[in-house]
PDB file of C-alpha atoms and ligand atoms in Angstrom:
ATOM      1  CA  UNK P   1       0.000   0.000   0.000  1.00  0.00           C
ATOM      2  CA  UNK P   2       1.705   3.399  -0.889  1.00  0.00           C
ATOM      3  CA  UNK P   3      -0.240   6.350   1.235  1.00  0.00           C
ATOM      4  CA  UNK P   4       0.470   9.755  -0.113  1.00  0.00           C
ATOM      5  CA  UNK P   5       0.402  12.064   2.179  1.00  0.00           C
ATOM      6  CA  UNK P   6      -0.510  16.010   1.826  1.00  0.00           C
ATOM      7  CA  UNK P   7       2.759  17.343   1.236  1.00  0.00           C
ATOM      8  CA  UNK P   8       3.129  14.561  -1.771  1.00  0.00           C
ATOM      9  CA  UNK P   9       5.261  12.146  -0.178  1.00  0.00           C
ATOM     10  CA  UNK P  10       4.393   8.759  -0.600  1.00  0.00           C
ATOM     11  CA  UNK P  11       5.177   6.150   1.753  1.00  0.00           C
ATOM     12  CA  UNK P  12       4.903   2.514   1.108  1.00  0.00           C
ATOM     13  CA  UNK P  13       3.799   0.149   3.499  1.00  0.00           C
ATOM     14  CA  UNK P  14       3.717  -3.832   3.498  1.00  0.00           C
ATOM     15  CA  UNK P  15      -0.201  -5.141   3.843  1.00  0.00           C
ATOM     16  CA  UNK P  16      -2.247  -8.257   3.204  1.00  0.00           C
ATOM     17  CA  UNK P  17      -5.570  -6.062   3.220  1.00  0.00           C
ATOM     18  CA  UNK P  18      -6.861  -2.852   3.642  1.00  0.00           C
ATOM     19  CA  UNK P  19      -9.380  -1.859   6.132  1.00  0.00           C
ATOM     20  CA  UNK P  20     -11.219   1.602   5.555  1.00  0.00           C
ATOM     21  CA  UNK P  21     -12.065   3.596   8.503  1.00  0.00           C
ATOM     22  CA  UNK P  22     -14.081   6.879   7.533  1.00  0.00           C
ATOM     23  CA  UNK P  23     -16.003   9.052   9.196  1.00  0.00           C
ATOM     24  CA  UNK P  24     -13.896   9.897  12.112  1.00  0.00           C
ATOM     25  CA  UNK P  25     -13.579  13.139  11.753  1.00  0.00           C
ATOM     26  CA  UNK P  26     -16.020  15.612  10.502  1.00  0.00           C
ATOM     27  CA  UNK P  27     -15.630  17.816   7.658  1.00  0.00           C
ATOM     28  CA  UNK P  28     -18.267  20.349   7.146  1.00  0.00           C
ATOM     29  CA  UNK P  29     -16.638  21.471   4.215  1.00  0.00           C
ATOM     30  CA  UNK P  30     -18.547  24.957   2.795  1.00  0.00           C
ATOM     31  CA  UNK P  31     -21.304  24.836   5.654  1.00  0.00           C
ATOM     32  CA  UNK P  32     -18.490  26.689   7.526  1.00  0.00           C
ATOM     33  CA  UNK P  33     -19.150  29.590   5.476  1.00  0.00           C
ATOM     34  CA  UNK P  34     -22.572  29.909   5.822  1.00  0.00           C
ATOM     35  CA  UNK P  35     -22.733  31.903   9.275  1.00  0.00           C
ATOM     36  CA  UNK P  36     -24.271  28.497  11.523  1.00  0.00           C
ATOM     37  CA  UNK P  37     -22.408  28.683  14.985  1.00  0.00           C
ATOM     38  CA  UNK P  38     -20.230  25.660  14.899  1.00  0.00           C
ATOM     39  CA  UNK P  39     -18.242  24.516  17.718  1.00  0.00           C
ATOM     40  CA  UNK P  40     -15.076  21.963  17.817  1.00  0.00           C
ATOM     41  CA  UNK P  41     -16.727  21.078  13.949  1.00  0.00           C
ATOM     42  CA  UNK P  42     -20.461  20.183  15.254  1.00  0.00           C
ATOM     43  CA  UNK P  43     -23.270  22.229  14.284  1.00  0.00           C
ATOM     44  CA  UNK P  44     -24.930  23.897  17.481  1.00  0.00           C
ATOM     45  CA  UNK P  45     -28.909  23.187  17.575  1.00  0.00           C
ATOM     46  CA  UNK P  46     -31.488  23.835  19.607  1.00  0.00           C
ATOM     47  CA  UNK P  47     -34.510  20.968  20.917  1.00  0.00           C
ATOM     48  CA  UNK P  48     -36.326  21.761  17.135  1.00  0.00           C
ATOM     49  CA  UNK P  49     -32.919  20.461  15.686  1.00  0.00           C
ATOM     50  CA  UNK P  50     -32.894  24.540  14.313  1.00  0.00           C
ATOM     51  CA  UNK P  51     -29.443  25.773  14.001  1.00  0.00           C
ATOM     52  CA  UNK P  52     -28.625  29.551  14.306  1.00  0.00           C
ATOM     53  CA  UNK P  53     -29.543  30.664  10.841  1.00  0.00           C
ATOM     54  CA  UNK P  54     -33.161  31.013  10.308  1.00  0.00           C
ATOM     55  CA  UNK P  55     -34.827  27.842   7.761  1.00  0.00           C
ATOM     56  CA  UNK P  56     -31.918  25.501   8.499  1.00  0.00           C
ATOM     57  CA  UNK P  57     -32.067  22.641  10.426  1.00  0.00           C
ATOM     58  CA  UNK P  58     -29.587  19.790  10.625  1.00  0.00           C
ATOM     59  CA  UNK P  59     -29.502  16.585  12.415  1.00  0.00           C
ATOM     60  CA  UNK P  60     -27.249  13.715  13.335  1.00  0.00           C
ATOM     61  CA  UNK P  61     -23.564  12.772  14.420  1.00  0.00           C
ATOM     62  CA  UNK P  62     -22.755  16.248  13.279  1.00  0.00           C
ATOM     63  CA  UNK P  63     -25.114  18.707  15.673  1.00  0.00           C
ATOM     64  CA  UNK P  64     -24.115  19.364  19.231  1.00  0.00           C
ATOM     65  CA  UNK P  65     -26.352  20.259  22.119  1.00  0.00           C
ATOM     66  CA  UNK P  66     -25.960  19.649  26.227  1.00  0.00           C
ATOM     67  CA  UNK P  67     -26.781  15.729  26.662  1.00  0.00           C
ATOM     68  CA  UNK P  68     -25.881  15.099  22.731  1.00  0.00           C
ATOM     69  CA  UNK P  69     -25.710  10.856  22.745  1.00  0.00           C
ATOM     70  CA  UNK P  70     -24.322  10.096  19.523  1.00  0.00           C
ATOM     71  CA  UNK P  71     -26.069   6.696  18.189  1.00  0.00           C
ATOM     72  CA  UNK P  72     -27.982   5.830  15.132  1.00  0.00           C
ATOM     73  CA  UNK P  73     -31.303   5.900  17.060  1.00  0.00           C
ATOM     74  CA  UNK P  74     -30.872   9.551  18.265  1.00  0.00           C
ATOM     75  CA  UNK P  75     -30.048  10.646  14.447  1.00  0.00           C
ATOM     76  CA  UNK P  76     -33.068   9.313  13.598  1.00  0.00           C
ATOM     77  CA  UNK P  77     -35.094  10.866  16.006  1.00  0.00           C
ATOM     78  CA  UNK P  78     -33.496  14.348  15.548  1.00  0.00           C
ATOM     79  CA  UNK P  79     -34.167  13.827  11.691  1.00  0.00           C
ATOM     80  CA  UNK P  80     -37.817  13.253  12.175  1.00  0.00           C
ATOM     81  CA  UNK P  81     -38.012  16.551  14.513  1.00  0.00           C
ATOM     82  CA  UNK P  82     -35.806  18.434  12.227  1.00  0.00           C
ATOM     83  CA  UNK P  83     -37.686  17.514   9.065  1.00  0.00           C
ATOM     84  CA  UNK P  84     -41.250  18.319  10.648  1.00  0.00           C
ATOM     85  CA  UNK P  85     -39.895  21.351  12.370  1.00  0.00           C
ATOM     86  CA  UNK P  86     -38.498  22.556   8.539  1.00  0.00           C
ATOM     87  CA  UNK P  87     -41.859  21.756   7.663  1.00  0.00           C
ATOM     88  CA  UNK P  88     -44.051  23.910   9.739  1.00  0.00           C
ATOM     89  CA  UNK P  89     -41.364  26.658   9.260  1.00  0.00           C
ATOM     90  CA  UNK P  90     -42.367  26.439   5.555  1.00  0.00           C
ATOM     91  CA  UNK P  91     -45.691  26.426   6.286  1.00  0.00           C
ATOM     92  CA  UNK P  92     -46.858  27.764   9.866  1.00  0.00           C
ATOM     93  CA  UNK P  93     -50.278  26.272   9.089  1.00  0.00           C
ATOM     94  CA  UNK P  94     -48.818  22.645   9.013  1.00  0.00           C
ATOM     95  CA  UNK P  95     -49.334  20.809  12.423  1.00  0.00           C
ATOM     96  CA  UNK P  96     -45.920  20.202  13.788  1.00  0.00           C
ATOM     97  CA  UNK P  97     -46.972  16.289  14.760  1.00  0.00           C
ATOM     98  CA  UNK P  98     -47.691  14.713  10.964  1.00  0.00           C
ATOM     99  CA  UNK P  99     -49.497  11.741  12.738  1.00  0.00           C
ATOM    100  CA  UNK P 100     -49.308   8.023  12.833  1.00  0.00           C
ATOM    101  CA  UNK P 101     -49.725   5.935   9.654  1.00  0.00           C
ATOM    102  CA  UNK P 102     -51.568   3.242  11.624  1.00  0.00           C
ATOM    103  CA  UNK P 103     -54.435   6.678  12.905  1.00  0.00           C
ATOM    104  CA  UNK P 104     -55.733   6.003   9.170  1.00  0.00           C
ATOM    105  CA  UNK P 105     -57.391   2.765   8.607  1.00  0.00           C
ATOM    106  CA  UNK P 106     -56.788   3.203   5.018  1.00  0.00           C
ATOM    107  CA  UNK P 107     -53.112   2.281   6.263  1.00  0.00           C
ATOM    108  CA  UNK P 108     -49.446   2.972   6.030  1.00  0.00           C
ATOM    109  CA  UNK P 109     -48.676   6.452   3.922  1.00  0.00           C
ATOM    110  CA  UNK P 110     -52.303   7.575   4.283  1.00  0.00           C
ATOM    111  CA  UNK P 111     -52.206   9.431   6.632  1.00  0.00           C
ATOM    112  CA  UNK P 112     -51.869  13.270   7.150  1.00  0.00           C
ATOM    113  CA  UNK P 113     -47.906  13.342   6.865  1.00  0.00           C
ATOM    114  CA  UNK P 114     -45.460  16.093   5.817  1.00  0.00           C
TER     115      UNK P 114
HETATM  116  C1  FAD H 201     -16.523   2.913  15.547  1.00  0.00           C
HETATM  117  C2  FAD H 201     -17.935   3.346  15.755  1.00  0.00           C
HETATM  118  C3  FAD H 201     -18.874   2.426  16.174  1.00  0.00           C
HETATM  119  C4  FAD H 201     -20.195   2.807  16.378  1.00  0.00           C
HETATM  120  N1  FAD H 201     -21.101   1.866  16.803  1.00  0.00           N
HETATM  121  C5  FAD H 201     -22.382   2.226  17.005  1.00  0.00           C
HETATM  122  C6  FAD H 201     -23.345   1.279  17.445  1.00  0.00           C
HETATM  123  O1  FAD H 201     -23.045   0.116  17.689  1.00  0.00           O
HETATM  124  N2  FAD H 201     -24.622   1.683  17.612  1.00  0.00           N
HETATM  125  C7  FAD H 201     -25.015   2.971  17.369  1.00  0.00           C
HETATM  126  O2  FAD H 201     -26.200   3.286  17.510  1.00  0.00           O
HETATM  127  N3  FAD H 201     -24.124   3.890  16.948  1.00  0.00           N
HETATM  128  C8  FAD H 201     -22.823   3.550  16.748  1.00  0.00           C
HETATM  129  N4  FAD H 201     -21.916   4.490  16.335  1.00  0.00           N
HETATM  130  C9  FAD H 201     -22.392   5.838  16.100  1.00  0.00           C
HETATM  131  C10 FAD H 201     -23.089   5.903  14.748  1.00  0.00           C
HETATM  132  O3  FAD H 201     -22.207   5.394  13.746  1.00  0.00           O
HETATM  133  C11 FAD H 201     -23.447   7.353  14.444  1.00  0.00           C
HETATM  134  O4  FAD H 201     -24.221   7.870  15.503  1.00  0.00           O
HETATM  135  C12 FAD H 201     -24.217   7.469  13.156  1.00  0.00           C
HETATM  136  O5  FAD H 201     -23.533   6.860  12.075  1.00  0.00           O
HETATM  137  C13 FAD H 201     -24.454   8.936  12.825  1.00  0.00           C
HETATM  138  O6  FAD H 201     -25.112   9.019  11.605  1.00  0.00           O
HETATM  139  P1  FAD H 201     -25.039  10.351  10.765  1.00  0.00           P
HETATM  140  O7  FAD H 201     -25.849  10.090   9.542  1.00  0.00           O
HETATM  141  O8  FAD H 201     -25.401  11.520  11.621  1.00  0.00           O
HETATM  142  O9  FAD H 201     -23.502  10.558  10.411  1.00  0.00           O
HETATM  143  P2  FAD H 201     -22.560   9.634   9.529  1.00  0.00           P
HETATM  144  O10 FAD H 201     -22.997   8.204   9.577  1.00  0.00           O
HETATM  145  O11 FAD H 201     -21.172   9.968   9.985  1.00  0.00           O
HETATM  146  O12 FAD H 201     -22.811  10.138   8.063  1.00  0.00           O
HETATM  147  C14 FAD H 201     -22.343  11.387   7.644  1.00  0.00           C
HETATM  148  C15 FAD H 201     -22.049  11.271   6.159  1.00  0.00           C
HETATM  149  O13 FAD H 201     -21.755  12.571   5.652  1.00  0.00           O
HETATM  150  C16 FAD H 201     -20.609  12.468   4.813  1.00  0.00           C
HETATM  151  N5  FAD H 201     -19.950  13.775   4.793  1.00  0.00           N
HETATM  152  C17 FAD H 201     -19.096  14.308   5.698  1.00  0.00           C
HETATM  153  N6  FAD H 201     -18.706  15.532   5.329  1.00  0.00           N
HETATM  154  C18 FAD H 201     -19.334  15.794   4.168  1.00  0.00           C
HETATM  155  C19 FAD H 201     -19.330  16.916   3.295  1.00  0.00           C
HETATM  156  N7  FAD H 201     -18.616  18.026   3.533  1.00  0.00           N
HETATM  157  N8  FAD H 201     -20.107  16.849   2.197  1.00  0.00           N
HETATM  158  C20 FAD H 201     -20.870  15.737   1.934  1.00  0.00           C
HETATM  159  N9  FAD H 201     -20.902  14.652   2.726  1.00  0.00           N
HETATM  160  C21 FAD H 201     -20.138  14.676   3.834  1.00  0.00           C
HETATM  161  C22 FAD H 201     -19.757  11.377   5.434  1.00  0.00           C
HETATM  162  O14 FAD H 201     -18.873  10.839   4.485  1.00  0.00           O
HETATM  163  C23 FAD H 201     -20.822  10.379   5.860  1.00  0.00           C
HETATM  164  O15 FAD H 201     -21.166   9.484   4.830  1.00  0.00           O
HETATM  165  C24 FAD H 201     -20.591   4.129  16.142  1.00  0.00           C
HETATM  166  C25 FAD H 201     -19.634   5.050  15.696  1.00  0.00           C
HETATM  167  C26 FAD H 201     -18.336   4.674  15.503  1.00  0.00           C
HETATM  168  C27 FAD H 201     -17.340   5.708  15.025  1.00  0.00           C
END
């Protein structure tokens, strides 16, 4: 395996396999440039998963808060508030709660959902 490094060098290294590990670290790339308050890389957010500029929410690994657990279940969860959150801020008249799918008898997708 020959890893180049940033400066150009390359060094070689003797390996049976390789093993990617991404991920680690996050890069937030241009999103630094848009004015959110970011700290240590993690995008601040408060409990409606809004960050500090107006109409942009963000969830996941990636947003800080006090008690932030990062796990795949608590991304979800903060996806589902940020997306219906984004959605009333759309449209104020939108209830913030879409609803269960299994409230409609006519089943799964049917009912009222943003
Ligand atoms: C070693 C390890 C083990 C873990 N084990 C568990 C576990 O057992 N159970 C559990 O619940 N959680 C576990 N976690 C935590 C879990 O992986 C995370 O909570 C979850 O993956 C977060 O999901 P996410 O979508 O917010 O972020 P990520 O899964 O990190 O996804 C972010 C994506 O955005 C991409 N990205 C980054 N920067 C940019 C950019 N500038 N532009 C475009 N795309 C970009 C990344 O490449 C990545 O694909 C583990 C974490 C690690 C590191």
């Amino acid at each position: 395996v020959h890893v180049r490094h940033k400066d150009g060098q390359v060094t070689p290294y003797p390996a049976d396999s390789v093993i990617a590990a991404l991920g680690f670290t996050a890069d937030i790339g241009p999103l630094e440039t848009w004015g959110i308050e970011i700290v240590d890389r993690k995008i601040m957010v408060d409990t409606a998963m809004r960050t500090s500029v107006a109409g942009v929410y963000s969830a996941g690994d990636i947003t800080e808060y006090a008690g932030k657990v990062r796990l795949i279940s608590v991304g979800f969860g903060e996806a589902a508030t940020a997306v219906n959150n984004a959605a009333t801020y759309l449209d104020p008249d939108q209830p913030l709660f879409p609803g269960h799918s299994s409230d409609d008898p006519a089943g799964i997708g049917a009912a009222t959902s943003h």
